[in-house]
């Protein structure tokens, strides 16, 4: 049985002060919750405040992006080692918004995954198809391409140390959620690819999260699917009440 992971992706929302207010309201609502792993991924500038407040609690902290180089002349970028040194445990890689607006490719996702693993971070690698791809019957092909490239050069051992988030782009921030069955089918395709690339043992352990308009009202049905190993939550993670309700689905 894979333990579920419920992760908040705050995107470009919340100042450090907002983040502190969130944590003050959120932590008491989930204290003692051990069934699922809980991760909050705020913007970089909020990390110190959130890490400090999450210390010695059941909540860990992740970043939303990283650069694959260790250091260098890359203005505006942050390395895996820096994120690790800021006491983060996780990092999101290849979110569709980064692929769409910031030129992230399957190749940069692969480089970033290797950098995250080398630094001892748990990566949450995002994959997912556009609506036009789904409508054209290309979902499986897109997921295969994204997975094959993400997994390139990753060993079975390393395969145990990251997570995939299936986020159909048409479901992100749109209020349209994939049905639990549709998500479970996509998760099976991803696990198939993981089996080919990393072997059965690592693929069986791989947690595949669902993301895309997860809310308190639909979390229970999604999490009931055996193939869905948790959630990556955007909009509904910005309020402590609604994110706590999702964690406690
Ligand atoms: P959403 O975003 O929950 O607002 O749809 C999910 C995500 O982009 O990770």
PDB file of C-alpha atoms and ligand atoms in Angstrom:
ATOM      1  CA  UNK A   1       0.000   0.000   0.000  1.00  0.00           C
ATOM      2  CA  UNK A   2       1.500   3.335  -1.053  1.00  0.00           C
ATOM      3  CA  UNK A   3       1.065   6.124   1.483  1.00  0.00           C
ATOM      4  CA  UNK A   4      -0.711   9.045  -0.128  1.00  0.00           C
ATOM      5  CA  UNK A   5       0.951  12.419  -0.513  1.00  0.00           C
ATOM      6  CA  UNK A   6      -1.142  15.572  -0.510  1.00  0.00           C
ATOM      7  CA  UNK A   7       0.804  18.557  -1.832  1.00  0.00           C
ATOM      8  CA  UNK A   8      -0.085  22.238  -2.050  1.00  0.00           C
ATOM      9  CA  UNK A   9       1.168  24.170  -5.056  1.00  0.00           C
ATOM     10  CA  UNK A  10       0.728  27.837  -4.204  1.00  0.00           C
ATOM     11  CA  UNK A  11       2.047  29.006  -7.586  1.00  0.00           C
ATOM     12  CA  UNK A  12       2.703  32.790  -7.497  1.00  0.00           C
ATOM     13  CA  UNK A  13       0.459  33.527  -4.541  1.00  0.00           C
ATOM     14  CA  UNK A  14       1.139  34.691  -0.958  1.00  0.00           C
ATOM     15  CA  UNK A  15       3.745  36.963   0.600  1.00  0.00           C
ATOM     16  CA  UNK A  16       5.768  35.664   3.580  1.00  0.00           C
ATOM     17  CA  UNK A  17       3.193  37.294   5.863  1.00  0.00           C
ATOM     18  CA  UNK A  18       0.328  35.555   4.038  1.00  0.00           C
ATOM     19  CA  UNK A  19       2.243  32.294   4.273  1.00  0.00           C
ATOM     20  CA  UNK A  20       2.624  32.678   8.044  1.00  0.00           C
ATOM     21  CA  UNK A  21      -1.081  33.343   8.420  1.00  0.00           C
ATOM     22  CA  UNK A  22      -1.835  30.238   6.355  1.00  0.00           C
ATOM     23  CA  UNK A  23       0.437  28.052   8.487  1.00  0.00           C
ATOM     24  CA  UNK A  24      -1.044  29.401  11.724  1.00  0.00           C
ATOM     25  CA  UNK A  25      -4.513  28.412  10.519  1.00  0.00           C
ATOM     26  CA  UNK A  26      -3.513  25.183   8.739  1.00  0.00           C
ATOM     27  CA  UNK A  27      -1.241  23.385  11.212  1.00  0.00           C
ATOM     28  CA  UNK A  28      -3.812  22.991  14.026  1.00  0.00           C
ATOM     29  CA  UNK A  29      -6.311  21.671  11.487  1.00  0.00           C
ATOM     30  CA  UNK A  30      -4.030  18.792  10.454  1.00  0.00           C
ATOM     31  CA  UNK A  31      -2.069  18.173  13.647  1.00  0.00           C
ATOM     32  CA  UNK A  32      -1.944  14.465  14.440  1.00  0.00           C
ATOM     33  CA  UNK A  33      -2.848  13.545  10.864  1.00  0.00           C
ATOM     34  CA  UNK A  34      -0.548  10.682  10.003  1.00  0.00           C
ATOM     35  CA  UNK A  35      -2.482   8.802   7.307  1.00  0.00           C
ATOM     36  CA  UNK A  36      -1.075  10.943   4.490  1.00  0.00           C
ATOM     37  CA  UNK A  37       2.140  12.811   3.884  1.00  0.00           C
ATOM     38  CA  UNK A  38       1.566  16.592   3.656  1.00  0.00           C
ATOM     39  CA  UNK A  39       3.775  18.957   1.646  1.00  0.00           C
ATOM     40  CA  UNK A  40       3.385  22.700   1.087  1.00  0.00           C
ATOM     41  CA  UNK A  41       5.162  24.273  -1.915  1.00  0.00           C
ATOM     42  CA  UNK A  42       5.231  28.079  -1.582  1.00  0.00           C
ATOM     43  CA  UNK A  43       7.087  30.632  -3.719  1.00  0.00           C
ATOM     44  CA  UNK A  44      10.836  30.802  -2.993  1.00  0.00           C
ATOM     45  CA  UNK A  45      10.697  33.950  -0.849  1.00  0.00           C
ATOM     46  CA  UNK A  46       8.194  32.316   1.514  1.00  0.00           C
ATOM     47  CA  UNK A  47      10.324  29.220   2.136  1.00  0.00           C
ATOM     48  CA  UNK A  48      12.185  30.380   5.289  1.00  0.00           C
ATOM     49  CA  UNK A  49       8.963  31.408   7.039  1.00  0.00           C
ATOM     50  CA  UNK A  50       7.111  28.225   6.095  1.00  0.00           C
ATOM     51  CA  UNK A  51      10.059  25.951   6.934  1.00  0.00           C
ATOM     52  CA  UNK A  52      10.385  27.598  10.345  1.00  0.00           C
ATOM     53  CA  UNK A  53       6.702  27.129  11.159  1.00  0.00           C
ATOM     54  CA  UNK A  54       6.615  23.564   9.821  1.00  0.00           C
ATOM     55  CA  UNK A  55       9.591  22.468  11.935  1.00  0.00           C
ATOM     56  CA  UNK A  56       8.679  19.466  14.152  1.00  0.00           C
ATOM     57  CA  UNK A  57       5.236  19.131  12.595  1.00  0.00           C
ATOM     58  CA  UNK A  58       3.727  16.585  10.182  1.00  0.00           C
ATOM     59  CA  UNK A  59       4.094  19.053   7.292  1.00  0.00           C
ATOM     60  CA  UNK A  60       7.153  19.303   5.051  1.00  0.00           C
ATOM     61  CA  UNK A  61       8.043  21.978   2.546  1.00  0.00           C
ATOM     62  CA  UNK A  62       8.918  21.986  -1.142  1.00  0.00           C
ATOM     63  CA  UNK A  63       9.940  24.450  -3.841  1.00  0.00           C
ATOM     64  CA  UNK A  64       8.140  24.885  -7.156  1.00  0.00           C
ATOM     65  CA  UNK A  65      11.127  24.842  -9.499  1.00  0.00           C
ATOM     66  CA  UNK A  66      14.920  24.551  -9.613  1.00  0.00           C
ATOM     67  CA  UNK A  67      17.829  24.945 -12.015  1.00  0.00           C
ATOM     68  CA  UNK A  68      19.776  21.832 -12.979  1.00  0.00           C
ATOM     69  CA  UNK A  69      23.246  23.370 -12.561  1.00  0.00           C
ATOM     70  CA  UNK A  70      24.884  23.401  -9.130  1.00  0.00           C
ATOM     71  CA  UNK A  71      25.667  27.112  -9.349  1.00  0.00           C
ATOM     72  CA  UNK A  72      26.698  29.656 -11.956  1.00  0.00           C
ATOM     73  CA  UNK A  73      25.797  32.798 -13.863  1.00  0.00           C
ATOM     74  CA  UNK A  74      22.055  32.070 -14.200  1.00  0.00           C
ATOM     75  CA  UNK A  75      20.358  35.228 -13.019  1.00  0.00           C
ATOM     76  CA  UNK A  76      17.081  34.594 -11.263  1.00  0.00           C
ATOM     77  CA  UNK A  77      17.605  30.849 -10.854  1.00  0.00           C
ATOM     78  CA  UNK A  78      17.853  28.650  -7.744  1.00  0.00           C
ATOM     79  CA  UNK A  79      19.762  25.357  -7.490  1.00  0.00           C
ATOM     80  CA  UNK A  80      18.789  22.049  -5.931  1.00  0.00           C
ATOM     81  CA  UNK A  81      21.509  22.453  -3.286  1.00  0.00           C
ATOM     82  CA  UNK A  82      20.099  25.858  -2.310  1.00  0.00           C
ATOM     83  CA  UNK A  83      16.613  24.408  -1.956  1.00  0.00           C
ATOM     84  CA  UNK A  84      17.968  21.541   0.111  1.00  0.00           C
ATOM     85  CA  UNK A  85      19.952  23.950   2.297  1.00  0.00           C
ATOM     86  CA  UNK A  86      16.736  25.891   2.894  1.00  0.00           C
ATOM     87  CA  UNK A  87      15.445  22.653   4.554  1.00  0.00           C
ATOM     88  CA  UNK A  88      13.029  21.729   1.798  1.00  0.00           C
ATOM     89  CA  UNK A  89      12.303  18.048   1.206  1.00  0.00           C
ATOM     90  CA  UNK A  90      10.485  18.314  -2.134  1.00  0.00           C
ATOM     91  CA  UNK A  91      10.551  20.185  -5.422  1.00  0.00           C
ATOM     92  CA  UNK A  92       7.970  20.376  -8.214  1.00  0.00           C
ATOM     93  CA  UNK A  93       9.429  19.864 -11.697  1.00  0.00           C
ATOM     94  CA  UNK A  94       7.926  20.421 -15.136  1.00  0.00           C
ATOM     95  CA  UNK A  95       4.595  21.879 -14.098  1.00  0.00           C
ATOM     96  CA  UNK A  96       2.509  22.550 -17.209  1.00  0.00           C
ATOM     97  CA  UNK A  97       2.626  26.294 -16.498  1.00  0.00           C
ATOM     98  CA  UNK A  98       6.413  26.136 -16.651  1.00  0.00           C
ATOM     99  CA  UNK A  99       6.282  24.111 -19.851  1.00  0.00           C
ATOM    100  CA  UNK A 100       3.715  26.512 -21.336  1.00  0.00           C
ATOM    101  CA  UNK A 101       5.058  29.914 -20.269  1.00  0.00           C
ATOM    102  CA  UNK A 102       8.750  29.388 -19.457  1.00  0.00           C
ATOM    103  CA  UNK A 103       9.994  27.114 -22.202  1.00  0.00           C
ATOM    104  CA  UNK A 104      10.454  24.042 -20.049  1.00  0.00           C
ATOM    105  CA  UNK A 105      10.917  20.920 -22.172  1.00  0.00           C
ATOM    106  CA  UNK A 106      11.050  17.186 -21.593  1.00  0.00           C
ATOM    107  CA  UNK A 107      14.835  17.549 -21.681  1.00  0.00           C
ATOM    108  CA  UNK A 108      15.003  20.268 -19.008  1.00  0.00           C
ATOM    109  CA  UNK A 109      12.611  18.226 -16.886  1.00  0.00           C
ATOM    110  CA  UNK A 110      15.035  15.298 -17.096  1.00  0.00           C
ATOM    111  CA  UNK A 111      18.006  17.476 -16.150  1.00  0.00           C
ATOM    112  CA  UNK A 112      16.116  18.995 -13.262  1.00  0.00           C
ATOM    113  CA  UNK A 113      15.026  15.580 -12.015  1.00  0.00           C
ATOM    114  CA  UNK A 114      18.628  14.372 -11.991  1.00  0.00           C
ATOM    115  CA  UNK A 115      19.742  17.507 -10.134  1.00  0.00           C
ATOM    116  CA  UNK A 116      16.964  17.141  -7.552  1.00  0.00           C
ATOM    117  CA  UNK A 117      17.793  13.480  -6.930  1.00  0.00           C
ATOM    118  CA  UNK A 118      21.509  14.206  -6.655  1.00  0.00           C
ATOM    119  CA  UNK A 119      20.753  16.810  -3.984  1.00  0.00           C
ATOM    120  CA  UNK A 120      18.566  14.396  -2.025  1.00  0.00           C
ATOM    121  CA  UNK A 121      15.285  16.138  -2.800  1.00  0.00           C
ATOM    122  CA  UNK A 122      12.087  14.265  -3.608  1.00  0.00           C
ATOM    123  CA  UNK A 123      10.902  15.491  -6.991  1.00  0.00           C
ATOM    124  CA  UNK A 124       7.268  15.809  -7.982  1.00  0.00           C
ATOM    125  CA  UNK A 125       7.465  15.521 -11.772  1.00  0.00           C
ATOM    126  CA  UNK A 126       4.376  16.808 -13.585  1.00  0.00           C
ATOM    127  CA  UNK A 127       3.037  15.297 -16.786  1.00  0.00           C
ATOM    128  CA  UNK A 128      -0.273  15.720 -18.590  1.00  0.00           C
ATOM    129  CA  UNK A 129      -1.953  16.301 -21.912  1.00  0.00           C
ATOM    130  CA  UNK A 130      -3.675  19.354 -23.437  1.00  0.00           C
ATOM    131  CA  UNK A 131      -7.362  19.149 -24.266  1.00  0.00           C
ATOM    132  CA  UNK A 132      -6.666  19.068 -28.002  1.00  0.00           C
ATOM    133  CA  UNK A 133      -4.303  16.135 -27.468  1.00  0.00           C
ATOM    134  CA  UNK A 134      -6.918  14.242 -25.463  1.00  0.00           C
ATOM    135  CA  UNK A 135      -9.566  14.948 -28.081  1.00  0.00           C
ATOM    136  CA  UNK A 136      -7.235  13.727 -30.812  1.00  0.00           C
ATOM    137  CA  UNK A 137      -6.707  10.454 -28.929  1.00  0.00           C
ATOM    138  CA  UNK A 138      -3.094  11.320 -28.168  1.00  0.00           C
ATOM    139  CA  UNK A 139      -3.159  11.117 -24.360  1.00  0.00           C
ATOM    140  CA  UNK A 140      -1.224   7.869 -24.154  1.00  0.00           C
ATOM    141  CA  UNK A 141       1.364   9.033 -26.662  1.00  0.00           C
ATOM    142  CA  UNK A 142       1.908  12.338 -24.841  1.00  0.00           C
ATOM    143  CA  UNK A 143       2.238  10.677 -21.438  1.00  0.00           C
ATOM    144  CA  UNK A 144       4.609   8.101 -22.884  1.00  0.00           C
ATOM    145  CA  UNK A 145       6.821  10.794 -24.439  1.00  0.00           C
ATOM    146  CA  UNK A 146       6.888  12.857 -21.253  1.00  0.00           C
ATOM    147  CA  UNK A 147       7.667   9.826 -19.082  1.00  0.00           C
ATOM    148  CA  UNK A 148      10.283   8.247 -21.367  1.00  0.00           C
ATOM    149  CA  UNK A 149      12.177  11.531 -21.481  1.00  0.00           C
ATOM    150  CA  UNK A 150      11.789  12.300 -17.783  1.00  0.00           C
ATOM    151  CA  UNK A 151      13.048   8.808 -16.827  1.00  0.00           C
ATOM    152  CA  UNK A 152      16.028   8.846 -19.204  1.00  0.00           C
ATOM    153  CA  UNK A 153      19.211   7.905 -17.316  1.00  0.00           C
ATOM    154  CA  UNK A 154      17.391   7.411 -14.005  1.00  0.00           C
ATOM    155  CA  UNK A 155      18.250   4.188 -12.153  1.00  0.00           C
ATOM    156  CA  UNK A 156      15.736   1.867 -10.516  1.00  0.00           C
ATOM    157  CA  UNK A 157      17.122   2.940  -7.157  1.00  0.00           C
ATOM    158  CA  UNK A 158      16.576   6.611  -7.968  1.00  0.00           C
ATOM    159  CA  UNK A 159      13.118   5.687  -9.230  1.00  0.00           C
ATOM    160  CA  UNK A 160      12.116   5.057  -5.625  1.00  0.00           C
ATOM    161  CA  UNK A 161      12.854   8.637  -4.700  1.00  0.00           C
ATOM    162  CA  UNK A 162      10.487  10.656  -6.801  1.00  0.00           C
ATOM    163  CA  UNK A 163       6.820  11.120  -7.445  1.00  0.00           C
ATOM    164  CA  UNK A 164       4.812  11.795 -10.588  1.00  0.00           C
ATOM    165  CA  UNK A 165       1.850  14.150 -10.743  1.00  0.00           C
ATOM    166  CA  UNK A 166      -0.619  13.509 -13.535  1.00  0.00           C
ATOM    167  CA  UNK A 167      -2.140  16.882 -14.306  1.00  0.00           C
ATOM    168  CA  UNK A 168      -4.309  17.013 -17.428  1.00  0.00           C
ATOM    169  CA  UNK A 169      -3.801  20.610 -18.557  1.00  0.00           C
ATOM    170  CA  UNK A 170      -7.512  21.061 -19.311  1.00  0.00           C
ATOM    171  CA  UNK A 171      -8.303  20.375 -15.639  1.00  0.00           C
ATOM    172  CA  UNK A 172      -5.846  22.861 -14.112  1.00  0.00           C
ATOM    173  CA  UNK A 173      -7.546  25.908 -12.649  1.00  0.00           C
ATOM    174  CA  UNK A 174     -10.601  25.333 -14.830  1.00  0.00           C
ATOM    175  CA  UNK A 175     -12.925  23.705 -12.313  1.00  0.00           C
ATOM    176  CA  UNK A 176     -13.087  20.689 -14.652  1.00  0.00           C
ATOM    177  CA  UNK A 177     -11.813  17.636 -12.814  1.00  0.00           C
ATOM    178  CA  UNK A 178     -10.898  14.394 -14.479  1.00  0.00           C
ATOM    179  CA  UNK A 179     -13.267  11.658 -13.372  1.00  0.00           C
ATOM    180  CA  UNK A 180     -11.627   9.273 -10.922  1.00  0.00           C
ATOM    181  CA  UNK A 181     -11.768   6.575 -13.617  1.00  0.00           C
ATOM    182  CA  UNK A 182     -10.170   8.754 -16.297  1.00  0.00           C
ATOM    183  CA  UNK A 183      -7.385   9.727 -13.892  1.00  0.00           C
ATOM    184  CA  UNK A 184      -6.876   6.115 -12.824  1.00  0.00           C
ATOM    185  CA  UNK A 185      -6.545   5.074 -16.488  1.00  0.00           C
ATOM    186  CA  UNK A 186      -3.883   7.718 -17.092  1.00  0.00           C
ATOM    187  CA  UNK A 187      -2.072   6.636 -13.929  1.00  0.00           C
ATOM    188  CA  UNK A 188      -1.960   3.064 -15.261  1.00  0.00           C
ATOM    189  CA  UNK A 189      -0.365   4.324 -18.499  1.00  0.00           C
ATOM    190  CA  UNK A 190       2.256   6.203 -16.466  1.00  0.00           C
ATOM    191  CA  UNK A 191       2.966   3.192 -14.257  1.00  0.00           C
ATOM    192  CA  UNK A 192       3.416   1.086 -17.392  1.00  0.00           C
ATOM    193  CA  UNK A 193       6.063   3.483 -18.641  1.00  0.00           C
ATOM    194  CA  UNK A 194       7.710   3.495 -15.221  1.00  0.00           C
ATOM    195  CA  UNK A 195       7.798  -0.308 -15.247  1.00  0.00           C
ATOM    196  CA  UNK A 196       9.569  -0.292 -18.621  1.00  0.00           C
ATOM    197  CA  UNK A 197      12.084   2.345 -17.572  1.00  0.00           C
ATOM    198  CA  UNK A 198      12.677   1.550 -13.907  1.00  0.00           C
ATOM    199  CA  UNK A 199      11.561  -2.034 -13.415  1.00  0.00           C
ATOM    200  CA  UNK A 200       8.527  -3.454 -11.656  1.00  0.00           C
ATOM    201  CA  UNK A 201       9.704  -2.985  -8.094  1.00  0.00           C
ATOM    202  CA  UNK A 202      10.382   0.737  -8.435  1.00  0.00           C
ATOM    203  CA  UNK A 203       7.242   1.238 -10.529  1.00  0.00           C
ATOM    204  CA  UNK A 204       5.088  -0.509  -7.922  1.00  0.00           C
ATOM    205  CA  UNK A 205       6.409   1.864  -5.280  1.00  0.00           C
ATOM    206  CA  UNK A 206       6.086   4.974  -7.445  1.00  0.00           C
ATOM    207  CA  UNK A 207       3.464   7.372  -6.154  1.00  0.00           C
ATOM    208  CA  UNK A 208       1.371   8.955  -8.884  1.00  0.00           C
ATOM    209  CA  UNK A 209      -0.576  11.999  -7.711  1.00  0.00           C
ATOM    210  CA  UNK A 210      -3.534  13.527  -9.480  1.00  0.00           C
ATOM    211  CA  UNK A 211      -3.728  17.285 -10.002  1.00  0.00           C
ATOM    212  CA  UNK A 212      -6.322  19.506 -11.658  1.00  0.00           C
ATOM    213  CA  UNK A 213      -9.169  21.221  -9.796  1.00  0.00           C
ATOM    214  CA  UNK A 214      -8.932  18.996  -6.711  1.00  0.00           C
ATOM    215  CA  UNK A 215     -11.322  20.412  -4.105  1.00  0.00           C
ATOM    216  CA  UNK A 216     -12.755  19.311  -0.760  1.00  0.00           C
ATOM    217  CA  UNK A 217     -15.886  18.141  -2.614  1.00  0.00           C
ATOM    218  CA  UNK A 218     -14.125  15.786  -5.022  1.00  0.00           C
ATOM    219  CA  UNK A 219     -11.068  14.692  -3.013  1.00  0.00           C
ATOM    220  CA  UNK A 220     -12.694  11.649  -1.422  1.00  0.00           C
ATOM    221  CA  UNK A 221     -13.836  10.110  -4.709  1.00  0.00           C
ATOM    222  CA  UNK A 222     -10.445  10.721  -6.345  1.00  0.00           C
ATOM    223  CA  UNK A 223      -8.490   9.354  -3.394  1.00  0.00           C
ATOM    224  CA  UNK A 224     -10.687   6.251  -3.295  1.00  0.00           C
ATOM    225  CA  UNK A 225      -9.087   5.099  -6.566  1.00  0.00           C
ATOM    226  CA  UNK A 226      -6.358   2.609  -5.824  1.00  0.00           C
ATOM    227  CA  UNK A 227      -4.221   4.028  -8.637  1.00  0.00           C
ATOM    228  CA  UNK A 228      -4.335   7.586  -7.251  1.00  0.00           C
ATOM    229  CA  UNK A 229      -1.618   8.013  -4.647  1.00  0.00           C
ATOM    230  CA  UNK A 230      -2.354  11.566  -3.618  1.00  0.00           C
ATOM    231  CA  UNK A 231      -3.044  15.027  -4.965  1.00  0.00           C
ATOM    232  CA  UNK A 232      -1.237  18.130  -6.170  1.00  0.00           C
ATOM    233  CA  UNK A 233      -3.563  20.972  -5.292  1.00  0.00           C
ATOM    234  CA  UNK A 234      -3.391  24.494  -6.710  1.00  0.00           C
ATOM    235  CA  UNK A 235      -6.288  26.904  -6.149  1.00  0.00           C
ATOM    236  CA  UNK A 236      -7.896  24.987  -3.298  1.00  0.00           C
ATOM    237  CA  UNK A 237      -4.592  24.874  -1.373  1.00  0.00           C
ATOM    238  CA  UNK A 238      -4.534  28.642  -0.880  1.00  0.00           C
ATOM    239  CA  UNK A 239      -7.064  28.538   1.921  1.00  0.00           C
ATOM    240  CA  UNK A 240      -6.078  26.696   5.104  1.00  0.00           C
ATOM    241  CA  UNK A 241      -9.659  25.497   5.575  1.00  0.00           C
ATOM    242  CA  UNK A 242     -10.037  23.981   2.133  1.00  0.00           C
ATOM    243  CA  UNK A 243      -6.545  22.466   1.972  1.00  0.00           C
ATOM    244  CA  UNK A 244      -7.051  20.914   5.428  1.00  0.00           C
ATOM    245  CA  UNK A 245     -10.400  19.527   4.247  1.00  0.00           C
ATOM    246  CA  UNK A 246      -8.659  17.942   1.258  1.00  0.00           C
ATOM    247  CA  UNK A 247      -5.942  16.448   3.488  1.00  0.00           C
ATOM    248  CA  UNK A 248      -8.611  14.978   5.731  1.00  0.00           C
ATOM    249  CA  UNK A 249     -10.835  13.831   2.795  1.00  0.00           C
TER     250      UNK A 249
HETATM  251  P1  LIG B   1      -5.574  23.589  -9.611  1.00  0.00           P
HETATM  252  O1  LIG B   1      -4.027  23.497  -9.967  1.00  0.00           O
HETATM  253  O2  LIG B   1      -5.797  22.707  -8.399  1.00  0.00           O
HETATM  254  O3  LIG B   1      -5.828  25.045  -9.322  1.00  0.00           O
HETATM  255  O4  LIG B   1      -6.333  23.093 -10.795  1.00  0.00           O
HETATM  256  C1  LIG B   1      -3.325  22.291  -9.852  1.00  0.00           C
HETATM  257  C2  LIG B   1      -1.884  22.509 -10.276  1.00  0.00           C
HETATM  258  O5  LIG B   1      -1.664  23.291 -11.222  1.00  0.00           O
HETATM  259  O6  LIG B   1      -0.956  21.940  -9.700  1.00  0.00           O
END
